[in-house]
Coordinates of C-alpha atoms and ligand atoms in Angstrom, one line a residue:
A1 CA 0.0 0.0 0.0
R2 CA 1.1 3.6 -0.6
A3 CA 2.8 5.1 2.5
S4 CA 0.8 7.9 4.1
P5 CA 2.1 11.5 3.8
L6 CA 3.3 11.2 7.5
V7 CA 5.3 8.1 6.8
Q8 CA 6.8 9.6 3.7
F9 CA 7.7 12.8 5.6
L10 CA 9.2 11.0 8.5
S11 CA 11.3 8.9 6.2
G12 CA 12.4 12.0 4.4
R13 CA 10.6 11.0 1.1
L14 CA 8.1 13.8 0.9
S15 CA 9.2 17.1 -0.5
L16 CA 7.0 20.2 -0.6
C17 CA 3.4 19.2 -1.3
R18 CA 2.3 22.7 -2.0
T19 CA 4.3 25.8 -2.7
P20 CA 3.8 28.3 0.1
Q21 CA 2.0 31.2 -1.3
A22 CA 3.1 34.8 -1.5
G23 CA 5.0 34.8 1.8
P24 CA 7.9 37.3 1.6
K25 CA 11.0 35.2 0.6
S26 CA 13.0 36.5 3.6
I27 CA 10.5 34.9 6.0
L28 CA 10.8 31.5 4.3
N29 CA 14.6 31.7 4.4
R30 CA 14.5 32.7 8.0
L31 CA 12.2 29.8 8.9
S32 CA 14.5 27.5 7.0
T33 CA 17.6 28.5 8.7
M34 CA 16.8 29.7 12.2
K35 CA 17.1 27.5 15.3
S36 CA 13.9 27.0 17.1
T37 CA 15.2 28.9 20.1
N38 CA 15.2 32.1 18.1
L39 CA 11.6 31.7 16.8
H40 CA 8.5 33.3 18.3
A41 CA 5.3 31.3 18.0
V42 CA 2.0 33.1 18.6
I43 CA -1.0 30.9 19.3
A44 CA -4.5 32.3 19.1
G45 CA -6.7 30.4 21.6
G46 CA -5.6 28.9 24.9
G47 CA -8.3 26.2 24.8
L48 CA -7.6 22.5 24.6
A49 CA -5.5 22.4 21.4
G50 CA -3.8 25.8 21.9
A51 CA -2.7 25.1 25.5
L52 CA -1.3 21.7 24.6
L53 CA 0.4 23.0 21.5
A54 CA 2.1 25.8 23.6
L55 CA 3.6 23.1 25.8
V56 CA 4.8 21.0 22.9
L57 CA 6.5 24.0 21.2
A58 CA 8.0 25.4 24.3
E59 CA 9.5 22.1 25.2
R60 CA 11.2 22.1 21.8
G61 CA 12.8 25.5 22.5
Y62 CA 10.3 27.9 20.9
K63 CA 9.3 31.1 22.6
V64 CA 5.5 31.0 22.8
T65 CA 2.8 33.6 23.3
V66 CA -0.8 32.4 23.9
I67 CA -3.6 34.9 23.4
E68 CA -6.9 33.7 24.9
K69 CA -10.3 35.4 24.7
R70 CA -11.7 34.0 27.9
A71 CA -10.8 34.6 31.5
D72 CA -7.9 32.6 33.1
L73 CA -9.4 29.2 34.0
R74 CA -6.6 28.6 36.5
S75 CA -8.6 30.8 38.9
E76 CA -11.6 29.0 40.5
A77 CA -13.9 31.9 39.8
A78 CA -13.3 31.8 36.1
A79 CA -13.8 28.0 36.0
G80 CA -17.1 28.0 37.9
G81 CA -20.5 27.4 36.4
R82 CA -21.9 24.4 34.5
S83 CA -19.8 21.2 34.5
I84 CA -19.3 20.2 30.9
N85 CA -17.6 16.9 30.3
L86 CA -16.0 15.2 27.3
A87 CA -15.1 11.6 26.4
L88 CA -11.3 11.2 26.3
S89 CA -9.8 8.3 24.5
E90 CA -6.5 6.9 23.3
R91 CA -5.6 9.6 20.7
G92 CA -6.1 12.3 23.3
L93 CA -4.3 10.4 26.0
H94 CA -1.3 9.8 23.7
A95 CA -1.0 13.5 23.0
L96 CA -1.2 14.3 26.7
S97 CA 1.6 11.8 27.4
I98 CA 3.8 13.7 24.9
A99 CA 3.4 16.8 27.2
G100 CA 4.0 14.7 30.3
L101 CA 0.4 15.1 31.5
R102 CA -1.2 11.7 30.9
N103 CA -1.1 10.6 34.5
E104 CA -2.3 13.9 35.9
A105 CA -5.2 13.9 33.4
L106 CA -6.1 10.3 34.2
K107 CA -6.6 11.2 37.8
Q108 CA -9.5 13.5 36.7
T109 CA -11.3 10.8 34.6
I110 CA -14.1 8.4 35.2
P111 CA -14.0 5.2 33.1
M112 CA -17.1 4.5 30.9
R113 CA -16.9 0.8 29.9
G114 CA -19.9 0.7 27.6
R115 CA -23.2 2.3 26.7
L116 CA -26.1 1.9 29.0
I117 CA -29.3 2.1 27.0
H118 CA -32.5 3.4 28.6
G119 CA -35.8 2.2 27.1
V120 CA -39.0 4.3 27.1
D121 CA -40.4 1.8 29.7
G122 CA -37.5 2.6 32.0
S123 CA -35.7 -0.7 31.3
T124 CA -31.9 -0.6 30.8
K125 CA -29.4 -2.7 28.8
R126 CA -25.6 -2.6 28.8
L127 CA -23.6 -2.7 25.6
P128 CA -19.9 -3.0 26.3
Y129 CA -17.5 -1.0 24.2
S130 CA -15.0 -3.9 24.0
S131 CA -14.5 -7.5 25.1
D132 CA -11.1 -6.4 26.5
P133 CA -11.7 -5.0 30.0
N134 CA -8.7 -2.6 29.5
E135 CA -10.5 -0.8 26.6
F136 CA -12.9 1.9 27.7
I137 CA -13.4 5.6 27.2
R138 CA -13.2 8.2 30.0
S139 CA -15.3 11.1 31.1
I140 CA -13.3 14.2 31.9
S141 CA -14.3 17.8 32.8
R142 CA -13.5 20.2 29.9
P143 CA -12.6 23.1 32.2
G144 CA -10.7 20.8 34.5
L145 CA -8.6 19.5 31.6
N146 CA -8.1 23.0 30.2
R147 CA -7.0 24.2 33.6
L148 CA -4.5 21.4 33.9
L149 CA -2.9 22.3 30.5
L150 CA -2.9 26.0 31.4
Q151 CA -1.3 25.4 34.8
A152 CA 1.5 23.5 33.1
A153 CA 1.8 26.2 30.4
G154 CA 1.9 28.9 33.1
K155 CA 4.9 27.3 34.8
H156 CA 6.9 27.0 31.6
P157 CA 9.6 29.7 31.2
H158 CA 9.2 29.9 27.4
I159 CA 5.4 30.5 27.5
S160 CA 3.6 33.9 28.0
L161 CA -0.2 33.7 28.5
Y162 CA -2.6 36.6 27.9
F163 CA -6.2 36.1 29.0
N164 CA -9.4 38.2 28.3
S165 CA -7.7 39.1 25.0
S166 CA -9.3 38.6 21.6
V167 CA -7.3 38.2 18.5
L168 CA -8.8 40.6 16.0
S169 CA -6.8 40.1 12.9
V170 CA -3.5 39.1 11.4
S171 CA -1.3 40.9 8.9
P172 CA 0.7 38.2 7.1
G173 CA 2.9 40.6 5.2
T174 CA 4.3 42.2 8.4
Q175 CA 3.8 39.1 10.5
V176 CA 1.8 41.0 13.1
V177 CA -1.2 39.8 15.2
E178 CA -3.6 42.5 16.4
F179 CA -5.4 41.6 19.7
Q180 CA -7.4 43.5 22.2
P181 CA -7.4 42.9 26.0
D182 CA -10.9 43.6 27.4
G183 CA -11.5 47.3 27.9
E184 CA -8.0 48.2 26.7
P185 CA -6.5 49.6 23.5
I186 CA -5.5 47.3 20.7
Q187 CA -2.1 45.7 20.9
R188 CA 0.2 44.2 18.4
V189 CA 2.7 41.3 18.6
E190 CA 5.1 40.1 15.9
Y191 CA 5.4 36.4 15.1
D192 CA 7.7 34.0 13.2
L193 CA 5.1 31.3 13.4
L194 CA 1.4 31.7 13.8
F195 CA -1.1 29.0 15.0
G196 CA -4.9 29.5 14.9
A197 CA -6.2 27.3 17.7
D198 CA -9.1 29.6 18.2
G199 CA -12.0 27.2 17.7
A200 CA -14.8 26.8 15.2
G201 CA -15.3 30.6 14.8
S202 CA -11.6 31.1 14.2
A203 CA -10.5 34.8 13.6
V204 CA -7.1 33.5 12.3
R205 CA -8.7 31.3 9.6
A206 CA -10.6 34.3 8.3
S207 CA -7.6 36.6 8.4
L208 CA -5.4 34.2 6.6
G209 CA -7.8 33.9 3.8
L210 CA -8.6 30.3 4.4
E211 CA -12.4 30.8 4.2
S212 CA -12.7 31.3 0.5
K213 CA -15.4 29.2 -1.2
D214 CA -13.0 26.9 -2.9
V215 CA -11.2 25.7 0.3
F216 CA -13.8 26.1 3.1
S217 CA -17.2 24.7 4.0
R218 CA -19.3 24.9 7.1
E219 CA -22.3 22.6 7.3
M220 CA -24.7 23.2 10.2
L221 CA -26.6 20.2 11.6
E222 CA -30.4 20.7 11.8
H223 CA -30.2 19.4 15.4
G224 CA -29.1 21.4 18.4
Y225 CA -28.3 20.5 22.0
K226 CA -29.1 21.4 25.6
E227 CA -27.1 20.6 28.7
L228 CA -28.9 19.6 31.9
E229 CA -27.5 18.7 35.3
M230 CA -28.3 15.4 37.1
P231 CA -26.9 16.1 40.6
A232 CA -25.6 13.5 43.1
L233 CA -28.3 12.0 45.3
E234 CA -28.7 13.4 48.8
S235 CA -26.6 10.5 50.0
G236 CA -23.8 11.9 47.9
D237 CA -23.9 8.9 45.5
F238 CA -24.3 8.9 41.7
A239 CA -27.9 8.8 40.7
M240 CA -27.2 6.1 38.1
P241 CA -24.3 3.6 37.5
H242 CA -21.3 5.8 36.8
D243 CA -19.2 3.3 34.7
A244 CA -21.1 3.9 31.5
L245 CA -22.2 6.5 29.0
H246 CA -26.0 6.6 29.3
I247 CA -28.1 6.9 26.2
W248 CA -31.9 7.3 25.8
P249 CA -32.1 6.6 22.0
R250 CA -35.4 7.8 20.6
G251 CA -35.0 7.5 16.8
T252 CA -34.7 11.1 15.6
Y253 CA -33.2 12.4 18.9
M254 CA -31.6 11.3 22.1
L255 CA -30.6 12.2 25.7
I256 CA -27.1 11.2 26.9
A257 CA -25.4 11.4 30.3
L258 CA -21.7 11.3 31.3
P259 CA -20.5 11.1 34.9
N260 CA -18.5 13.9 36.7
L261 CA -16.0 13.6 39.6
D262 CA -18.5 15.3 42.0
N263 CA -20.9 12.4 41.4
S264 CA -23.2 14.3 39.2
F265 CA -23.9 13.6 35.6
T266 CA -24.0 16.1 32.7
C267 CA -26.9 15.2 30.5
T268 CA -27.3 16.5 26.9
L269 CA -30.4 16.4 24.9
F270 CA -29.8 16.3 21.1
L271 CA -33.0 17.2 19.2
P272 CA -34.0 18.7 15.8
L273 CA -34.1 22.5 16.0
D274 CA -37.3 22.5 14.0
G275 CA -39.3 19.3 14.2
D276 CA -41.9 17.1 15.8
P277 CA -40.5 16.8 18.4
G278 CA -38.1 19.7 18.1
F279 CA -36.7 22.6 20.2
N280 CA -39.2 24.9 18.4
Q281 CA -42.0 23.1 20.2
L282 CA -40.5 23.0 23.7
N283 CA -41.4 26.6 24.5
D284 CA -43.1 26.4 27.9
P285 CA -42.6 24.4 31.2
G286 CA -45.7 22.3 30.8
T287 CA -44.6 21.0 27.3
V288 CA -41.0 20.4 28.4
Q289 CA -42.2 18.4 31.5
A290 CA -44.7 16.4 29.5
F291 CA -42.1 15.6 26.8
F292 CA -39.5 14.4 29.4
E293 CA -42.1 12.4 31.3
T294 CA -43.2 10.6 28.2
Q295 CA -39.8 10.0 26.6
F296 CA -37.3 9.8 29.5
P297 CA -39.5 8.8 32.5
D298 CA -36.7 7.3 34.5
A299 CA -34.5 10.4 34.1
V300 CA -37.2 12.9 35.3
P301 CA -37.0 12.2 39.0
L302 CA -33.2 12.6 38.8
L303 CA -33.4 16.0 37.1
P304 CA -34.6 18.3 39.9
N305 CA -33.8 21.5 38.1
L306 CA -35.1 20.4 34.7
Q307 CA -37.0 23.6 34.0
G308 CA -34.3 25.9 35.3
D309 CA -31.7 24.2 33.2
F310 CA -33.8 23.9 30.1
F311 CA -34.8 27.5 30.0
G312 CA -31.6 28.9 31.6
N313 CA -29.0 27.1 29.4
P314 CA -28.5 28.0 25.8
T315 CA -29.5 25.8 22.9
G316 CA -26.1 24.9 21.3
M317 CA -25.6 24.6 17.6
L318 CA -23.5 21.8 15.9
G319 CA -21.7 21.8 12.6
T320 CA -18.9 20.4 10.5
I321 CA -16.1 22.6 9.3
R322 CA -13.9 21.3 6.4
C323 CA -10.9 23.2 5.0
S324 CA -8.9 21.9 2.2
S325 CA -6.0 24.3 3.2
W326 CA -4.8 24.7 6.7
T327 CA -1.5 26.6 6.1
Q328 CA -0.6 29.9 4.6
F329 CA 2.7 31.7 3.7
G330 CA 4.8 28.8 5.0
N331 CA 4.6 30.1 8.6
S332 CA 1.0 29.8 9.7
L333 CA -1.3 26.9 10.5
I334 CA -4.9 26.4 11.7
L335 CA -5.6 23.3 13.8
G336 CA -8.2 21.8 16.1
D337 CA -11.8 23.0 15.7
A338 CA -10.5 26.0 13.7
A339 CA -9.5 23.6 11.0
H340 CA -12.0 20.7 11.4
A341 CA -14.9 21.1 13.8
V342 CA -16.9 17.9 13.8
V343 CA -20.2 16.9 15.4
P344 CA -19.7 15.3 18.8
F345 CA -21.2 11.9 18.2
F346 CA -17.9 9.9 18.1
G347 CA -16.5 11.8 21.0
Q348 CA -13.5 12.7 18.9
G349 CA -13.4 16.5 18.3
M350 CA -10.9 17.1 21.2
N351 CA -9.2 13.8 20.6
C352 CA -8.6 14.7 17.0
A353 CA -7.4 18.2 18.0
F354 CA -5.0 16.7 20.4
E355 CA -3.8 14.3 17.7
D356 CA -3.0 17.3 15.5
V357 CA -0.6 18.4 18.2
S358 CA 1.0 14.9 18.7
V359 CA 1.5 14.5 14.9
L360 CA 3.1 17.9 14.7
A361 CA 5.4 17.0 17.6
S362 CA 6.4 13.8 16.0
M363 CA 7.2 15.5 12.7
L364 CA 9.3 18.1 14.6
D365 CA 11.2 15.4 16.5
S366 CA 11.8 13.2 13.5
N367 CA 13.1 16.0 11.3
P368 CA 14.5 18.8 13.5
E369 CA 16.3 20.4 10.6
T370 CA 13.3 20.5 8.3
A371 CA 12.2 24.0 7.3
W372 CA 8.8 25.0 8.6
P373 CA 7.2 25.6 5.2
E374 CA 7.9 22.0 4.2
L375 CA 6.8 20.7 7.6
L376 CA 3.5 22.6 7.5
S377 CA 2.8 21.3 4.0
A378 CA 3.5 17.7 5.0
F379 CA 1.3 18.2 8.1
E380 CA -1.7 19.3 6.2
A381 CA -1.3 16.6 3.6
E382 CA -1.3 14.1 6.4
R383 CA -4.1 15.5 8.6
I384 CA -6.7 16.9 6.2
P385 CA -7.9 13.5 4.8
N386 CA -8.0 12.1 8.4
A387 CA -10.0 15.1 9.7
N388 CA -12.5 14.6 6.8
A389 CA -12.8 10.9 7.6
I390 CA -13.6 11.5 11.3
A391 CA -16.1 14.3 10.3
D392 CA -17.9 11.7 8.1
M393 CA -17.8 9.0 10.8
A394 CA -19.1 11.4 13.5
L395 CA -22.1 12.3 11.4
E396 CA -22.8 8.6 10.8
N397 CA -22.5 7.9 14.5
Y398 CA -25.3 10.2 15.4
I399 CA -27.7 7.8 13.7
E400 CA -26.0 4.9 15.5
M401 CA -26.4 6.5 18.9
R402 CA -29.9 8.0 18.6
D403 CA -31.5 5.1 16.7
L404 CA -29.5 1.9 15.9
V405 CA -28.2 1.1 19.4
A406 CA -31.8 0.3 20.3
D407 CA -32.2 -2.0 17.3
E408 CA -31.7 -5.8 18.0
G409 CA -30.1 -6.3 14.6
F410 CA -27.5 -3.7 15.3
Q411 CA -26.8 -5.2 18.7
F412 CA -26.4 -8.6 17.2
R413 CA -24.0 -7.4 14.5
R414 CA -22.0 -5.6 17.2
R415 CA -21.8 -8.8 19.3
V416 CA -20.6 -10.8 16.3
G417 CA -18.1 -8.0 15.6
L418 CA -16.6 -8.3 19.1
E419 CA -16.5 -12.1 18.6
L420 CA -14.6 -11.7 15.3
E421 CA -12.2 -9.5 17.1
Q422 CA -11.6 -12.2 19.7
R423 CA -11.0 -14.8 17.0
F424 CA -9.0 -12.7 14.5
P425 CA -7.5 -9.9 16.5
D426 CA -4.9 -9.0 13.8
R427 CA -7.5 -8.6 11.1
F428 CA -10.8 -7.5 12.7
I429 CA -10.9 -4.7 15.2
P430 CA -14.4 -3.1 15.2
R431 CA -14.5 0.5 13.9
Y432 CA -15.5 2.0 17.3
S433 CA -12.4 0.4 18.8
L434 CA -10.1 1.5 16.0
V435 CA -11.3 5.1 16.5
S436 CA -11.3 5.1 20.3
F437 CA -8.7 2.6 21.6
N438 CA -6.1 2.8 18.8
R439 CA -4.3 5.4 16.8
V440 CA -4.7 4.0 13.3
P441 CA -5.3 7.0 11.0
Y442 CA -9.0 7.9 10.8
Q443 CA -9.0 7.6 7.0
E444 CA -7.8 4.0 7.2
V445 CA -10.3 3.3 9.9
Q446 CA -13.1 4.6 7.7
E447 CA -12.0 2.2 4.9
M448 CA -11.7 -0.7 7.2
G449 CA -15.1 0.1 8.7
R450 CA -16.8 -0.1 5.3
A451 CA -15.2 -3.6 4.7
Q452 CA -16.2 -4.7 8.2
A453 CA -19.8 -3.6 7.7
A454 CA -20.1 -5.6 4.5
I455 CA -18.7 -8.7 6.2
L456 CA -21.1 -8.4 9.1
E457 CA -24.0 -7.8 6.8
Q458 CA -23.2 -11.0 4.9
L459 CA -22.5 -13.1 8.1
C460 CA -25.6 -11.9 10.0
A461 CA -28.1 -11.9 7.2
S462 CA -31.4 -13.5 8.5
K463 CA -29.7 -14.7 11.7
S464 CA -30.3 -13.5 15.2
N465 CA -28.3 -15.9 17.3
I466 CA -24.5 -16.1 17.5
E467 CA -24.7 -19.9 17.4
E468 CA -26.0 -19.7 13.9
I469 CA -22.9 -17.9 12.6
N470 CA -20.9 -19.9 10.0
W471 CA -17.4 -19.4 11.4
S472 CA -15.5 -21.0 8.5
Q473 CA -17.3 -18.5 6.2
A474 CA -16.3 -15.8 8.7
E475 CA -12.7 -16.9 8.6
N476 CA -12.6 -16.7 4.8
L477 CA -14.2 -13.3 4.8
V478 CA -12.0 -11.9 7.5
L479 CA -8.8 -13.3 5.9
S480 CA -9.6 -11.1 2.9
L481 CA -9.0 -8.0 5.1
P482 CA -5.5 -6.5 5.4
L483 CA -3.5 -7.1 8.6
I484 CA -3.9 -4.3 11.1
G485 CA -0.9 -2.4 12.3
Ligands
FAD1 P1 -11.9 25.2 21.5 O1 -12.0 24.2 22.6 O2 -13.1 25.8 21.0 O3 -10.9 26.3 22.0 C1 -10.7 27.5 21.3 C2 -10.2 28.6 22.2 O4 -10.0 29.7 21.5 C3 -11.3 28.9 23.3 O5 -10.6 28.9 24.6 C4 -11.8 30.3 22.9 O6 -12.1 31.1 24.0 C5 -10.5 30.8 22.2 N1 -10.8 31.9 21.2 C6 -11.8 31.9 20.3 N2 -11.8 33.0 19.5 C7 -10.7 33.7 19.9 C8 -10.1 34.9 19.5 N3 -10.6 35.6 18.5 N4 -9.0 35.3 20.2 C9 -8.4 34.6 21.2 N5 -9.0 33.4 21.6 C10 -10.1 32.9 21.0 N6 -14.7 16.1 21.8 C11 -14.2 14.9 22.3 O7 -13.1 14.5 21.9 N7 -15.0 14.1 23.1 C12 -16.2 14.5 23.4 O8 -16.9 13.7 24.2 C13 -16.8 15.7 22.9 N8 -18.0 16.1 23.3 C14 -18.5 17.3 22.8 C15 -19.8 17.6 23.2 C16 -20.4 18.8 22.7 C17 -21.8 19.2 23.0 C18 -19.6 19.6 21.8 C19 -20.1 20.9 21.3 C20 -18.3 19.3 21.5 C21 -17.7 18.1 22.0 N9 -16.4 17.7 21.7 C22 -15.9 16.5 22.1 C23 -15.6 18.5 20.8 C24 -14.6 19.3 21.5 O9 -15.2 20.2 22.4 C25 -13.8 20.2 20.5 O10 -13.4 19.5 19.4 C26 -12.5 20.8 21.2 O11 -12.9 21.6 22.2 C27 -11.7 21.5 20.2 O12 -10.6 22.1 20.9 P2 -10.0 23.5 20.3 O13 -8.9 23.9 21.3 O14 -9.6 23.3 18.9 O15 -11.2 24.5 20.3

């Protein structure tokens, strides 16, 4: 098979994939010859990707300035408010280990070993993520993780952090970033390298001209989301089993819940913005109460502030951002959600953003003498197809979560998939596991997933019992798959 751009780059076989445009020649020469210790990297956004990137660059000798719009999360006051959590999996953990933060982050996580499905009648069913007890995803607080990264960044002598400061624009010609601290005059800072880690609404992306029609698309989902808190019981215990990701799948919509360290759960309702049912219909307390009591009856007694949360918390929007160009002028790059926001149904947005950082780190470490223009070109050649693949898989997974998980045929195919993994572990690892417990590039996972789905379809057709599976047919089919790893 053809080596991926990353493999070609690491083995020195990939030359410039794209000529950097219009950047003053002197800049490119400078970036080709200067040692990292002389280079100043400015990072717009001190969120998850930006803070991790700052650590990775500073450790490699760069002088780093991070400009973050929000208040400093290291102070408890700024971090207060709703607890929002995320599913952290292997790709994110690997990137955190590069920054030496894996163990610290793990202390803040709660293992989720499978999905716990809630029926309309209040019945529950557990669907494990893997047959290997060491494979599970973890719930972690978003502000808690961001705080951990910023605390480490704040202690690093090469990193300067600016909070309450919005990046307004970039002048690529003069290599200057304009930013404005709240209530103060506009300031300017020069850069040698610029990174846009400023999220889905990236100001850097717009300033660098990466939003033109031919390279950029933003596709909004017709579904939104609402976060609701399920507090700990009066006894202090979790209100539901805490070792699972809870799902109330209801066909065109769903409620999910992830556990928090304070024994609460953060629940999220994903629902059409305009539909029957839809957010447009849930306009008054009576309608909301009736909707929850009919659809999620076992959750209602555990949501004491349902009305307050429903009408107090915003309805969030979801979308997919794809850019076919992430770099400009040989000295600037967008990454994380700024380059590839995805819908949250595979729990991979942050994991993919962190993987951007770990791939960049491994490119820097493997070829320390490589010029930045070349490195950035190789980086985007490697990452863009993978970001597009997880964007597709995340959209598909919404249907799996809100609908298919409740379907017996789906549950049966999933069981057979886990059995195939046990029997043929070097050829068949289910797609969910390849995404969440491995670091096989997303694009390869997507291709393997299609082949696996076809095999499962063939093996499980008109069967409902694992004893009916023809294992010699299974072996023949699985042996047609390439070896993994
Ligand atoms: P962000 O986290 O958006 O950070 C960008 C930072 O830039 C912010 O701190 C922002 O304040 C700052 N900023 C913005 N504009 C400016 C400016 N002009 N100047 C300076 N600073 C600026 N991912 C997972 O891996 N697992 C999950 O389970 C998961 N669940 C999710 C659930 C929901 C409901 C949603 C919406 C997303 C979920 N995600 C999940 C996705 C994840 O939140 C994002 O992919 C991740 O936060 C991307 O990190 P980032 O640093 O690129 O962007």
